[in-house]
Amino acid sequence: MTLALIIIFGVLGGCLLSVLVGILGSKRELGFGWAFLLSLIFTPFVGLICALISDPLPQGAPKRWGCLGVVVAILGFLFLGIFLFLLLGSSLAMLAAV
């Protein structure tokens, strides 16, 4: 059961962080789709670097996402924290059993 929770929260955390990188990429020339796809294929860190390297959009472009980025960031970090807690907790329990 713990292994299933670790996998579920790991995948959810990675996906939500990829969406966050995609939202950041939507304000750049790279765009949401490419930043999101790079984050899913490689890691959110690689997608973030690619999004930050690309040129920003002109200043007149309207904001389209509003507070969605903050909500996705909070959920992503929450799932990542739960994932790490479950991973480290099960590792410590296995070490204590030995």
N, CA and C atoms as an extended XYZ file, in Angstrom:
294
Properties=species:S:1:pos:R:3:atomname:S:1:resname:S:1:resid:I:1 pbc="F F F"
N         0.818       -1.195        0.000 N   MET     1
C         0.000        0.000        0.000 CA  MET     1
C         0.860        1.256        0.000 C   MET     1
N         1.933        1.248        0.790 N   THR     2
C         2.800        2.420        0.860 CA  THR     2
C         3.509        2.655       -0.466 C   THR     2
N         3.918        1.572       -1.121 N   LEU     3
C         4.579        1.720       -2.413 CA  LEU     3
C         3.630        2.329       -3.441 C   LEU     3
N         2.374        1.939       -3.400 N   ALA     4
C         1.395        2.506       -4.332 CA  ALA     4
C         1.199        3.988       -4.068 C   ALA     4
N         1.154        4.387       -2.794 N   LEU     5
C         1.010        5.808       -2.466 CA  LEU     5
C         2.229        6.602       -2.894 C   LEU     5
N         3.409        6.021       -2.738 N   ILE     6
C         4.634        6.696       -3.166 CA  ILE     6
C         4.596        6.937       -4.663 C   ILE     6
N         4.193        5.942       -5.422 N   ILE     7
C         4.128        6.088       -6.873 CA  ILE     7
C         3.073        7.118       -7.267 C   ILE     7
N         1.901        7.054       -6.643 N   ILE     8
C         0.815        7.983       -6.982 CA  ILE     8
C         1.226        9.423       -6.699 C   ILE     8
N         1.750        9.697       -5.507 N   PHE     9
C         2.121       11.067       -5.175 CA  PHE     9
C         3.351       11.529       -5.956 C   PHE     9
N         4.236       10.624       -6.301 N   GLY    10
C         5.380       10.989       -7.134 CA  GLY    10
C         4.952       11.399       -8.526 C   GLY    10
N         4.054       10.644       -9.119 N   VAL    11
C         3.564       10.970      -10.463 CA  VAL    11
C         2.737       12.256      -10.434 C   VAL    11
N         1.848       12.405       -9.444 N   LEU    12
C         1.043       13.624       -9.349 CA  LEU    12
C         1.909       14.860       -9.117 C   LEU    12
N         2.897       14.730       -8.256 N   GLY    13
C         3.800       15.858       -8.005 CA  GLY    13
C         4.581       16.247       -9.239 C   GLY    13
N         5.083       15.260       -9.969 N   GLY    14
C         5.816       15.544      -11.201 CA  GLY    14
C         4.933       16.185      -12.263 C   GLY    14
N         3.704       15.698      -12.392 N   CYS    15
C         2.784       16.261      -13.385 CA  CYS    15
C         2.401       17.693      -13.046 C   CYS    15
N         2.127       17.952      -11.771 N   LEU    16
C         1.755       19.309      -11.392 CA  LEU    16
C         2.924       20.280      -11.522 C   LEU    16
N         4.118       19.828      -11.230 N   LEU    17
C         5.280       20.691      -11.438 CA  LEU    17
C         5.523       20.922      -12.923 C   LEU    17
N         5.210       19.937      -13.757 N   SER    18
C         5.325       20.116      -15.206 CA  SER    18
C         4.316       21.141      -15.712 C   SER    18
N         3.118       21.126      -15.153 N   VAL    19
C         2.113       22.131      -15.520 CA  VAL    19
C         2.585       23.518      -15.104 C   VAL    19
N         3.199       23.613      -13.946 N   LEU    20
C         3.722       24.896      -13.487 CA  LEU    20
C         4.806       25.414      -14.428 C   LEU    20
N         5.686       24.536      -14.880 N   VAL    21
C         6.714       24.942      -15.841 CA  VAL    21
C         6.058       25.338      -17.162 C   VAL    21
N         5.002       24.632      -17.547 N   GLY    22
C         4.278       24.995      -18.762 CA  GLY    22
C         3.650       26.369      -18.658 C   GLY    22
N         3.110       26.706      -17.487 N   ILE    23
C         2.529       28.028      -17.286 CA  ILE    23
C         3.613       29.097      -17.385 C   ILE    23
N         4.788       28.811      -16.843 N   LEU    24
C         5.904       29.742      -16.980 CA  LEU    24
C         6.312       29.869      -18.447 C   LEU    24
N         6.304       28.752      -19.171 N   GLY    25
C         6.661       28.776      -20.582 CA  GLY    25
C         5.648       29.498      -21.449 C   GLY    25
N         4.411       29.627      -20.981 N   SER    26
C         3.398       30.329      -21.773 CA  SER    26
C         3.697       31.818      -21.875 C   SER    26
N         4.513       32.329      -20.977 N   LYS    27
C         4.903       33.735      -21.028 CA  LYS    27
C         6.198       33.929      -21.808 C   LYS    27
N         6.669       32.859      -22.427 N   ARG    28
C         7.913       32.893      -23.200 CA  ARG    28
C         7.640       32.469      -24.634 C   ARG    28
N         8.635       32.617      -25.488 N   GLU    29
C         8.501       32.205      -26.886 CA  GLU    29
C         8.324       30.696      -27.024 C   GLU    29
N         8.807       29.945      -26.069 N   LEU    30
C         8.710       28.488      -26.103 CA  LEU    30
C         7.262       28.026      -26.079 C   LEU    30
N         6.438       28.683      -25.294 N   GLY    31
C         5.025       28.349      -25.216 CA  GLY    31
C         4.733       27.286      -24.171 C   GLY    31
N         3.448       27.185      -23.816 N   PHE    32
C         3.016       26.239      -22.794 CA  PHE    32
C         3.276       24.797      -23.221 C   PHE    32
N         2.871       24.450      -24.426 N   GLY    33
C         2.927       23.065      -24.880 CA  GLY    33
C         4.327       22.483      -24.883 C   GLY    33
N         5.274       23.231      -25.444 N   TRP    34
C         6.639       22.713      -25.509 CA  TRP    34
C         7.284       22.634      -24.133 C   TRP    34
N         7.054       23.644      -23.298 N   ALA    35
C         7.626       23.614      -21.947 CA  ALA    35
C         7.040       22.460      -21.144 C   ALA    35
N         5.732       22.249      -21.274 N   PHE    36
C         5.081       21.146      -20.573 CA  PHE    36
C         5.593       19.802      -21.081 C   PHE    36
N         5.713       19.650      -22.397 N   LEU    37
C         6.180       18.391      -22.971 CA  LEU    37
C         7.622       18.086      -22.577 C   LEU    37
N         8.480       19.090      -22.606 N   LEU    38
C         9.869       18.878      -22.176 CA  LEU    38
C         9.934       18.489      -20.700 C   LEU    38
N         9.058       19.085      -19.887 N   SER    39
C         9.038       18.759      -18.462 CA  SER    39
C         8.558       17.339      -18.216 C   SER    39
N         7.597       16.880      -19.005 N   LEU    40
C         7.118       15.510      -18.836 CA  LEU    40
C         8.130       14.487      -19.338 C   LEU    40
N         8.750       14.764      -20.480 N   ILE    41
C         9.678       13.790      -21.060 CA  ILE    41
C        10.951       13.686      -20.220 C   ILE    41
N        11.529       14.817      -19.868 N   PHE    42
C        12.772       14.793      -19.095 CA  PHE    42
C        12.450       14.951      -17.608 C   PHE    42
N        12.582       16.136      -17.071 N   THR    43
C        12.178       16.437      -15.697 CA  THR    43
C        11.677       17.877      -15.673 C   THR    43
N        10.927       18.262      -14.641 N   PRO    44
C        10.517       19.667      -14.557 CA  PRO    44
C        11.698       20.628      -14.494 C   PRO    44
N        12.820       20.177      -13.974 N   PHE    45
C        14.002       21.040      -13.904 CA  PHE    45
C        14.543       21.351      -15.295 C   PHE    45
N        14.604       20.349      -16.169 N   VAL    46
C        15.075       20.562      -17.536 CA  VAL    46
C        14.094       21.450      -18.294 C   VAL    46
N        12.796       21.224      -18.111 N   GLY    47
C        11.798       22.078      -18.743 CA  GLY    47
C        11.893       23.515      -18.269 C   GLY    47
N        12.184       23.705      -16.982 N   LEU    48
C        12.342       25.047      -16.432 CA  LEU    48
C        13.532       25.756      -17.054 C   LEU    48
N        14.641       25.057      -17.196 N   ILE    49
C        15.828       25.660      -17.813 CA  ILE    49
C        15.532       26.049      -19.257 C   ILE    49
N        14.869       25.167      -20.009 N   CYS    50
C        14.540       25.473      -21.406 CA  CYS    50
C        13.584       26.657      -21.498 C   CYS    50
N        12.622       26.735      -20.586 N   ALA    51
C        11.672       27.854      -20.601 CA  ALA    51
C        12.372       29.166      -20.254 C   ALA    51
N        13.296       29.122      -19.320 N   LEU    52
C        13.983       30.352      -18.926 CA  LEU    52
C        14.994       30.809      -19.973 C   LEU    52
N        15.511       29.883      -20.771 N   ILE    53
C        16.457       30.246      -21.824 CA  ILE    53
C        15.748       30.944      -22.981 C   ILE    53
N        14.508       30.555      -23.266 N   SER    54
C        13.796       31.144      -24.401 CA  SER    54
C        13.460       32.606      -24.122 C   SER    54
N        13.256       33.360      -25.191 N   ASP    55
C        12.997       34.793      -25.074 CA  ASP    55
C        11.606       35.060      -24.510 C   ASP    55
N        11.477       36.107      -23.688 N   PRO    56
C        10.137       36.443      -23.170 CA  PRO    56
C         9.270       37.062      -24.263 C   PRO    56
N         7.962       36.966      -24.073 N   LEU    57
C         7.015       37.587      -25.001 CA  LEU    57
C         7.058       39.102      -24.843 C   LEU    57
N         6.606       39.843      -25.836 N   PRO    58
C         6.569       41.312      -25.692 CA  PRO    58
C         5.708       41.753      -24.511 C   PRO    58
N         5.955       42.958      -24.028 N   GLN    59
C         5.292       43.447      -22.815 CA  GLN    59
C         3.790       43.631      -22.973 C   GLN    59
N         3.282       43.840      -24.154 N   GLY    60
C         1.862       44.103      -24.342 CA  GLY    60
C         0.978       42.881      -24.255 C   GLY    60
N         1.559       41.697      -24.144 N   ALA    61
C         0.764       40.464      -24.117 CA  ALA    61
C        -0.015       40.375      -22.800 C   ALA    61
N        -1.314       40.058      -22.871 N   PRO    62
C        -2.115       39.993      -21.637 CA  PRO    62
C        -1.814       38.739      -20.826 C   PRO    62
N        -2.048       38.822      -19.506 N   LYS    63
C        -1.902       37.655      -18.634 CA  LYS    63
C        -3.123       36.777      -18.813 C   LYS    63
N        -2.887       35.483      -19.007 N   ARG    64
C        -3.989       34.580      -19.286 CA  ARG    64
C        -4.272       33.622      -18.145 C   ARG    64
N        -3.369       33.450      -17.229 N   TRP    65
C        -3.511       32.377      -16.244 CA  TRP    65
C        -3.998       32.859      -14.889 C   TRP    65
N        -3.819       34.109      -14.543 N   GLY    66
C        -4.294       34.620      -13.256 CA  GLY    66
C        -3.630       33.900      -12.088 C   GLY    66
N        -4.437       33.407      -11.164 N   CYS    67
C        -3.908       32.764       -9.959 CA  CYS    67
C        -3.738       31.258      -10.141 C   CYS    67
N        -3.975       30.748      -11.331 N   LEU    68
C        -3.859       29.313      -11.569 CA  LEU    68
C        -2.438       28.813      -11.305 C   LEU    68
N        -1.445       29.609      -11.640 N   GLY    69
C        -0.060       29.203      -11.412 CA  GLY    69
C         0.249       29.000       -9.947 C   GLY    69
N        -0.275       29.864       -9.097 N   VAL    70
C        -0.044       29.741       -7.655 CA  VAL    70
C        -0.711       28.478       -7.114 C   VAL    70
N        -1.928       28.207       -7.556 N   VAL    71
C        -2.645       27.011       -7.098 CA  VAL    71
C        -1.915       25.745       -7.531 C   VAL    71
N        -1.489       25.710       -8.787 N   VAL    72
C        -0.766       24.535       -9.284 CA  VAL    72
C         0.565       24.375       -8.551 C   VAL    72
N         1.249       25.467       -8.267 N   ALA    73
C         2.521       25.391       -7.539 CA  ALA    73
C         2.319       24.838       -6.134 C   ALA    73
N         1.291       25.307       -5.449 N   ILE    74
C         1.028       24.824       -4.099 CA  ILE    74
C         0.692       23.335       -4.113 C   ILE    74
N        -0.168       22.914       -5.057 N   LEU    75
C        -0.505       21.490       -5.154 CA  LEU    75
C         0.709       20.649       -5.528 C   LEU    75
N         1.531       21.156       -6.443 N   GLY    76
C         2.731       20.420       -6.846 CA  GLY    76
C         3.691       20.208       -5.690 C   GLY    76
N         3.948       21.258       -4.942 N   PHE    77
C         4.858       21.123       -3.809 CA  PHE    77
C         4.249       20.299       -2.683 C   PHE    77
N         2.926       20.356       -2.519 N   LEU    78
C         2.264       19.532       -1.530 CA  LEU    78
C         2.400       18.052       -1.870 C   LEU    78
N         2.128       17.694       -3.130 N   PHE    79
C         2.266       16.303       -3.544 CA  PHE    79
C         3.719       15.846       -3.494 C   PHE    79
N         4.640       16.728       -3.850 N   LEU    80
C         6.057       16.369       -3.779 CA  LEU    80
C         6.478       16.146       -2.326 C   LEU    80
N         5.988       16.969       -1.409 N   GLY    81
C         6.292       16.783        0.008 CA  GLY    81
C         5.735       15.483        0.555 C   GLY    81
N         4.494       15.153        0.178 N   ILE    82
C         3.902       13.883        0.613 CA  ILE    82
C         4.686       12.711        0.041 C   ILE    82
N         5.083       12.834       -1.226 N   PHE    83
C         5.885       11.790       -1.865 CA  PHE    83
C         7.188       11.560       -1.101 C   PHE    83
N         7.894       12.634       -0.775 N   LEU    84
C         9.162       12.487       -0.048 CA  LEU    84
C         8.936       11.955        1.366 C   LEU    84
N         7.861       12.385        2.014 N   PHE    85
C         7.547       11.890        3.352 CA  PHE    85
C         7.282       10.385        3.322 C   PHE    85
N         6.483        9.940        2.352 N   LEU    86
C         6.193        8.509        2.244 CA  LEU    86
C         7.439        7.714        1.870 C   LEU    86
N         8.246        8.273        0.981 N   LEU    87
C         9.460        7.576        0.562 CA  LEU    87
C        10.436        7.434        1.717 C   LEU    87
N        10.679        8.515        2.431 N   LEU    88
C        11.624        8.465        3.545 CA  LEU    88
C        11.062        7.682        4.724 C   LEU    88
N         9.759        7.776        4.951 N   GLY    89
C         9.141        7.030        6.046 CA  GLY    89
C         9.209        5.537        5.830 C   GLY    89
N         8.950        5.093        4.606 N   SER    90
C         9.025        3.655        4.340 CA  SER    90
C        10.474        3.173        4.367 C   SER    90
N        11.411        4.027        3.959 N   SER    91
C        12.823        3.637        4.003 CA  SER    91
C        13.290        3.484        5.448 C   SER    91
N        12.872        4.415        6.307 N   LEU    92
C        13.255        4.313        7.720 CA  LEU    92
C        12.608        3.115        8.392 C   LEU    92
N        11.370        2.813        8.001 N   ALA    93
C        10.698        1.646        8.573 CA  ALA    93
C        11.399        0.350        8.136 C   ALA    93
N        11.857        0.305        6.902 N   MET    94
C        12.571       -0.880        6.435 CA  MET    94
C        13.921       -1.021        7.132 C   MET    94
N        14.580        0.100        7.393 N   LEU    95
C        15.866        0.034        8.090 CA  LEU    95
C        15.673       -0.371        9.553 C   LEU    95
N        14.585        0.068       10.156 N   ALA    96
C        14.331       -0.297       11.553 CA  ALA    96
C        13.986       -1.770       11.684 C   ALA    96
N        13.391       -2.347       10.656 N   ALA    97
C        13.010       -3.765       10.697 CA  ALA    97
C        14.238       -4.679       10.566 C   ALA    97
N        15.302       -4.161        9.987 N   VAL    98
C        16.504       -4.969        9.783 CA  VAL    98
C        17.313       -5.050       10.993 C   VAL    98
